[in-house]
Amino acid sequence: MSIGVALSATEVDNQIDATVHLAREAAAAGLRSAWFGQRFGVDSPALAGIVGREVPGLQVGTSAIPIFGRHPLLVSSQAQTTQAATHGRYHLGLALGTKHLTEGGFGIPFERPVARLREFLVALRQLTETGTADFHGELITATTPLPAHVPGAEPGVPLLVAAMGPRALRVSGELADGILPYLAGPRVLAEHIVPAVTAAAEAAGRPAPRIVALVNGVVTDDVEGVREKVTEQMAIYEQIPSYTRVIELSGGRRASDVAVIGDERTVAAEVQRYRDAGATEVVFAGTDVAGDADRRRTWALLGELAG
């Protein structure tokens, strides 16, 4: 099973330089992939392209770009450029986003997100596989009066979706290559998420989907102190219905209840639980919450497990 980390360099003089440094450290520890979130700051596909060029041993991915406020033509250009820059090591993650950020940031009504996701994926798949599109949907139009292929980009950039709800999982199984569930513990993965997306893929005649489970976790001796920090940092997710649902179905009440925090034996056992639940890949996030020493300790364990 592939194991990676989500990288987020904060409180630094130069975020790009600092992220490349972290990526080199992650690769040296034996980790297989580095993933980058998308907010209103650094551009995630661009950062993935830079890191992929600087650290050739790593797969790189975006987790994940919200589809509202973006168009398949532009996202395809970003993805193909990064795919060419990394010689086929880029994985594009998409997300529905949230009502608060969509309407507050872009001034766009957060309406019919799953229908938009379906159309976005259909148009984007045409573009990344053929470099052309002639799609006329109810919500999205994407056509190519000029070629949209990036020479050097291998056809078919892997498309993943941060899907966890039943309708989004169905669309992702039918049209994407896999999913990026976050804050979804092994129980909800095994009982709800993996069966739903797998059944949708089978019904559509598609291969078994990738299940890239994003997990907040850290190896530490200060379990209670770290959990307190994680509780504070992750409280924002408890205001988003899609996350509260999977936290509850995972058996938790707070977002930090599904975080993996403990010594090497504890964390290794939890990684195995994710694998048993159907995760094909595990990506650890928030490994820096307890400081550099525990981050390096966490990465050393994950590198051993990946090997």
PDB file of N, CA, C and O in Angstrom, residues 155-193:
ATOM      1  N   PRO A 155      -1.779  11.298 -21.733  1.00  0.00           N
ATOM      2  CA  PRO A 155      -3.251  11.334 -21.721  1.00  0.00           C
ATOM      3  C   PRO A 155      -3.816  10.700 -20.453  1.00  0.00           C
ATOM      4  O   PRO A 155      -3.286   9.704 -19.957  1.00  0.00           O
ATOM      5  N   GLY A 156      -4.848  11.302 -19.937  1.00  0.00           N
ATOM      6  CA  GLY A 156      -5.541  10.708 -18.808  1.00  0.00           C
ATOM      7  C   GLY A 156      -4.925  11.007 -17.457  1.00  0.00           C
ATOM      8  O   GLY A 156      -4.521  10.095 -16.722  1.00  0.00           O
ATOM      9  N   VAL A 157      -4.817  12.282 -17.089  1.00  0.00           N
ATOM     10  CA  VAL A 157      -4.397  12.634 -15.732  1.00  0.00           C
ATOM     11  C   VAL A 157      -5.358  11.958 -14.747  1.00  0.00           C
ATOM     12  O   VAL A 157      -6.568  12.053 -14.908  1.00  0.00           O
ATOM     13  N   PRO A 158      -4.857  11.237 -13.740  1.00  0.00           N
ATOM     14  CA  PRO A 158      -5.761  10.596 -12.781  1.00  0.00           C
ATOM     15  C   PRO A 158      -6.662  11.624 -12.097  1.00  0.00           C
ATOM     16  O   PRO A 158      -6.175  12.635 -11.577  1.00  0.00           O
ATOM     17  N   LEU A 159      -7.962  11.357 -12.107  1.00  0.00           N
ATOM     18  CA  LEU A 159      -8.945  12.259 -11.513  1.00  0.00           C
ATOM     19  C   LEU A 159      -9.514  11.630 -10.251  1.00  0.00           C
ATOM     20  O   LEU A 159     -10.084  10.537 -10.296  1.00  0.00           O
ATOM     21  N   LEU A 160      -9.362  12.324  -9.143  1.00  0.00           N
ATOM     22  CA  LEU A 160      -9.865  11.864  -7.851  1.00  0.00           C
ATOM     23  C   LEU A 160     -10.817  12.914  -7.299  1.00  0.00           C
ATOM     24  O   LEU A 160     -10.676  14.097  -7.596  1.00  0.00           O
ATOM     25  N   VAL A 161     -11.762  12.486  -6.475  1.00  0.00           N
ATOM     26  CA  VAL A 161     -12.751  13.410  -5.929  1.00  0.00           C
ATOM     27  C   VAL A 161     -12.814  13.242  -4.412  1.00  0.00           C
ATOM     28  O   VAL A 161     -12.855  12.118  -3.898  1.00  0.00           O
ATOM     29  N   ALA A 162     -12.841  14.359  -3.717  1.00  0.00           N
ATOM     30  CA  ALA A 162     -13.013  14.331  -2.258  1.00  0.00           C
ATOM     31  C   ALA A 162     -14.481  14.089  -1.947  1.00  0.00           C
ATOM     32  O   ALA A 162     -15.199  14.969  -1.470  1.00  0.00           O
ATOM     33  N   ALA A 163     -14.924  12.867  -2.239  1.00  0.00           N
ATOM     34  CA  ALA A 163     -16.339  12.506  -2.114  1.00  0.00           C
ATOM     35  C   ALA A 163     -16.546  11.621  -0.904  1.00  0.00           C
ATOM     36  O   ALA A 163     -15.752  10.707  -0.644  1.00  0.00           O
ATOM     37  N   MET A 164     -17.655  11.879  -0.166  1.00  0.00           N
ATOM     38  CA  MET A 164     -17.997  11.031   0.972  1.00  0.00           C
ATOM     39  C   MET A 164     -19.500  10.788   1.085  1.00  0.00           C
ATOM     40  O   MET A 164     -19.920   9.814   1.681  1.00  0.00           O
ATOM     41  N   GLY A 165     -20.321  11.684   0.516  1.00  0.00           N
ATOM     42  CA  GLY A 165     -21.762  11.505   0.542  1.00  0.00           C
ATOM     43  C   GLY A 165     -22.217  10.536  -0.532  1.00  0.00           C
ATOM     44  O   GLY A 165     -21.528  10.332  -1.534  1.00  0.00           O
ATOM     45  N   PRO A 166     -23.388   9.925  -0.375  1.00  0.00           N
ATOM     46  CA  PRO A 166     -23.858   8.890  -1.312  1.00  0.00           C
ATOM     47  C   PRO A 166     -23.911   9.345  -2.765  1.00  0.00           C
ATOM     48  O   PRO A 166     -23.471   8.618  -3.665  1.00  0.00           O
ATOM     49  N   ARG A 167     -24.453  10.535  -3.037  1.00  0.00           N
ATOM     50  CA  ARG A 167     -24.583  10.974  -4.431  1.00  0.00           C
ATOM     51  C   ARG A 167     -23.232  11.307  -5.041  1.00  0.00           C
ATOM     52  O   ARG A 167     -22.961  10.986  -6.211  1.00  0.00           O
ATOM     53  N   ALA A 168     -22.373  11.967  -4.276  1.00  0.00           N
ATOM     54  CA  ALA A 168     -21.035  12.286  -4.786  1.00  0.00           C
ATOM     55  C   ALA A 168     -20.222  11.019  -5.006  1.00  0.00           C
ATOM     56  O   ALA A 168     -19.435  10.927  -5.959  1.00  0.00           O
ATOM     57  N   LEU A 169     -20.401  10.023  -4.155  1.00  0.00           N
ATOM     58  CA  LEU A 169     -19.693   8.758  -4.328  1.00  0.00           C
ATOM     59  C   LEU A 169     -20.162   8.049  -5.595  1.00  0.00           C
ATOM     60  O   LEU A 169     -19.356   7.445  -6.316  1.00  0.00           O
ATOM     61  N   ARG A 170     -21.454   8.112  -5.876  1.00  0.00           N
ATOM     62  CA  ARG A 170     -21.966   7.469  -7.080  1.00  0.00           C
ATOM     63  C   ARG A 170     -21.372   8.112  -8.335  1.00  0.00           C
ATOM     64  O   ARG A 170     -20.906   7.418  -9.249  1.00  0.00           O
ATOM     65  N   VAL A 171     -21.369   9.434  -8.376  1.00  0.00           N
ATOM     66  CA  VAL A 171     -20.793  10.136  -9.526  1.00  0.00           C
ATOM     67  C   VAL A 171     -19.300   9.843  -9.651  1.00  0.00           C
ATOM     68  O   VAL A 171     -18.783   9.608 -10.749  1.00  0.00           O
ATOM     69  N   SER A 172     -18.603   9.827  -8.526  1.00  0.00           N
ATOM     70  CA  SER A 172     -17.162   9.577  -8.555  1.00  0.00           C
ATOM     71  C   SER A 172     -16.852   8.170  -9.034  1.00  0.00           C
ATOM     72  O   SER A 172     -15.899   7.952  -9.793  1.00  0.00           O
ATOM     73  N   GLY A 173     -17.646   7.193  -8.593  1.00  0.00           N
ATOM     74  CA  GLY A 173     -17.437   5.825  -9.051  1.00  0.00           C
ATOM     75  C   GLY A 173     -17.658   5.682 -10.541  1.00  0.00           C
ATOM     76  O   GLY A 173     -16.945   4.943 -11.225  1.00  0.00           O
ATOM     77  N   GLU A 174     -18.636   6.414 -11.062  1.00  0.00           N
ATOM     78  CA  GLU A 174     -18.960   6.330 -12.489  1.00  0.00           C
ATOM     79  C   GLU A 174     -17.929   7.040 -13.367  1.00  0.00           C
ATOM     80  O   GLU A 174     -17.644   6.586 -14.485  1.00  0.00           O
ATOM     81  N   LEU A 175     -17.370   8.159 -12.887  1.00  0.00           N
ATOM     82  CA  LEU A 175     -16.625   9.040 -13.780  1.00  0.00           C
ATOM     83  C   LEU A 175     -15.181   9.326 -13.369  1.00  0.00           C
ATOM     84  O   LEU A 175     -14.390   9.774 -14.205  1.00  0.00           O
ATOM     85  N   ALA A 176     -14.818   9.110 -12.118  1.00  0.00           N
ATOM     86  CA  ALA A 176     -13.471   9.426 -11.652  1.00  0.00           C
ATOM     87  C   ALA A 176     -12.645   8.156 -11.495  1.00  0.00           C
ATOM     88  O   ALA A 176     -13.132   7.036 -11.689  1.00  0.00           O
ATOM     89  N   ASP A 177     -11.390   8.325 -11.137  1.00  0.00           N
ATOM     90  CA  ASP A 177     -10.487   7.192 -10.930  1.00  0.00           C
ATOM     91  C   ASP A 177     -10.396   6.769  -9.474  1.00  0.00           C
ATOM     92  O   ASP A 177      -9.807   5.730  -9.167  1.00  0.00           O
ATOM     93  N   GLY A 178     -10.946   7.594  -8.582  1.00  0.00           N
ATOM     94  CA  GLY A 178     -10.888   7.263  -7.175  1.00  0.00           C
ATOM     95  C   GLY A 178     -11.384   8.423  -6.336  1.00  0.00           C
ATOM     96  O   GLY A 178     -11.881   9.428  -6.858  1.00  0.00           O
ATOM     97  N   ILE A 179     -11.252   8.266  -5.027  1.00  0.00           N
ATOM     98  CA  ILE A 179     -11.757   9.277  -4.102  1.00  0.00           C
ATOM     99  C   ILE A 179     -10.704   9.633  -3.065  1.00  0.00           C
ATOM    100  O   ILE A 179      -9.739   8.893  -2.854  1.00  0.00           O
ATOM    101  N   LEU A 180     -10.932  10.778  -2.413  1.00  0.00           N
ATOM    102  CA  LEU A 180     -10.017  11.312  -1.401  1.00  0.00           C
ATOM    103  C   LEU A 180     -10.798  11.608  -0.113  1.00  0.00           C
ATOM    104  O   LEU A 180     -10.964  12.760   0.264  1.00  0.00           O
ATOM    105  N   PRO A 181     -11.292  10.594   0.574  1.00  0.00           N
ATOM    106  CA  PRO A 181     -12.056  10.858   1.797  1.00  0.00           C
ATOM    107  C   PRO A 181     -11.166  11.397   2.915  1.00  0.00           C
ATOM    108  O   PRO A 181     -10.037  10.941   3.108  1.00  0.00           O
ATOM    109  N   TYR A 182     -11.697  12.374   3.650  1.00  0.00           N
ATOM    110  CA  TYR A 182     -10.960  13.008   4.755  1.00  0.00           C
ATOM    111  C   TYR A 182     -11.826  12.981   6.001  1.00  0.00           C
ATOM    112  O   TYR A 182     -13.043  13.199   5.934  1.00  0.00           O
ATOM    113  N   LEU A 183     -11.200  12.697   7.135  1.00  0.00           N
ATOM    114  CA  LEU A 183     -11.885  12.573   8.428  1.00  0.00           C
ATOM    115  C   LEU A 183     -12.867  11.400   8.433  1.00  0.00           C
ATOM    116  O   LEU A 183     -13.803  11.375   9.227  1.00  0.00           O
ATOM    117  N   ALA A 184     -12.646  10.457   7.548  1.00  0.00           N
ATOM    118  CA  ALA A 184     -13.477   9.259   7.472  1.00  0.00           C
ATOM    119  C   ALA A 184     -12.679   8.102   8.055  1.00  0.00           C
ATOM    120  O   ALA A 184     -11.694   7.650   7.466  1.00  0.00           O
ATOM    121  N   GLY A 185     -13.092   7.625   9.233  1.00  0.00           N
ATOM    122  CA  GLY A 185     -12.383   6.541   9.889  1.00  0.00           C
ATOM    123  C   GLY A 185     -12.615   5.204   9.215  1.00  0.00           C
ATOM    124  O   GLY A 185     -13.431   5.076   8.301  1.00  0.00           O
ATOM    125  N   PRO A 186     -11.891   4.173   9.665  1.00  0.00           N
ATOM    126  CA  PRO A 186     -12.013   2.852   9.041  1.00  0.00           C
ATOM    127  C   PRO A 186     -13.439   2.307   9.020  1.00  0.00           C
ATOM    128  O   PRO A 186     -13.831   1.644   8.044  1.00  0.00           O
ATOM    129  N   ARG A 187     -14.224   2.589  10.060  1.00  0.00           N
ATOM    130  CA  ARG A 187     -15.573   2.026  10.102  1.00  0.00           C
ATOM    131  C   ARG A 187     -16.454   2.571   8.994  1.00  0.00           C
ATOM    132  O   ARG A 187     -17.125   1.805   8.292  1.00  0.00           O
ATOM    133  N   VAL A 188     -16.452   3.892   8.819  1.00  0.00           N
ATOM    134  CA  VAL A 188     -17.300   4.460   7.769  1.00  0.00           C
ATOM    135  C   VAL A 188     -16.761   4.125   6.380  1.00  0.00           C
ATOM    136  O   VAL A 188     -17.525   3.966   5.425  1.00  0.00           O
ATOM    137  N   LEU A 189     -15.447   3.983   6.259  1.00  0.00           N
ATOM    138  CA  LEU A 189     -14.891   3.546   4.983  1.00  0.00           C
ATOM    139  C   LEU A 189     -15.414   2.164   4.616  1.00  0.00           C
ATOM    140  O   LEU A 189     -15.898   1.935   3.503  1.00  0.00           O
ATOM    141  N   ALA A 190     -15.290   1.234   5.547  1.00  0.00           N
ATOM    142  CA  ALA A 190     -15.649  -0.153   5.266  1.00  0.00           C
ATOM    143  C   ALA A 190     -17.145  -0.344   5.078  1.00  0.00           C
ATOM    144  O   ALA A 190     -17.571  -1.147   4.235  1.00  0.00           O
ATOM    145  N   GLU A 191     -17.951   0.388   5.858  1.00  0.00           N
ATOM    146  CA  GLU A 191     -19.392   0.137   5.857  1.00  0.00           C
ATOM    147  C   GLU A 191     -20.167   0.989   4.867  1.00  0.00           C
ATOM    148  O   GLU A 191     -21.250   0.586   4.425  1.00  0.00           O
ATOM    149  N   HIS A 192     -19.640   2.146   4.516  1.00  0.00           N
ATOM    150  CA  HIS A 192     -20.417   3.070   3.682  1.00  0.00           C
ATOM    151  C   HIS A 192     -19.670   3.519   2.418  1.00  0.00           C
ATOM    152  O   HIS A 192     -20.187   3.396   1.308  1.00  0.00           O
ATOM    153  N   ILE A 193     -18.479   4.068   2.584  1.00  0.00           N
ATOM    154  CA  ILE A 193     -17.820   4.761   1.486  1.00  0.00           C
ATOM    155  C   ILE A 193     -17.283   3.806   0.426  1.00  0.00           C
ATOM    156  O   ILE A 193     -17.595   3.935  -0.766  1.00  0.00           O
TER     157      ILE A 193
END
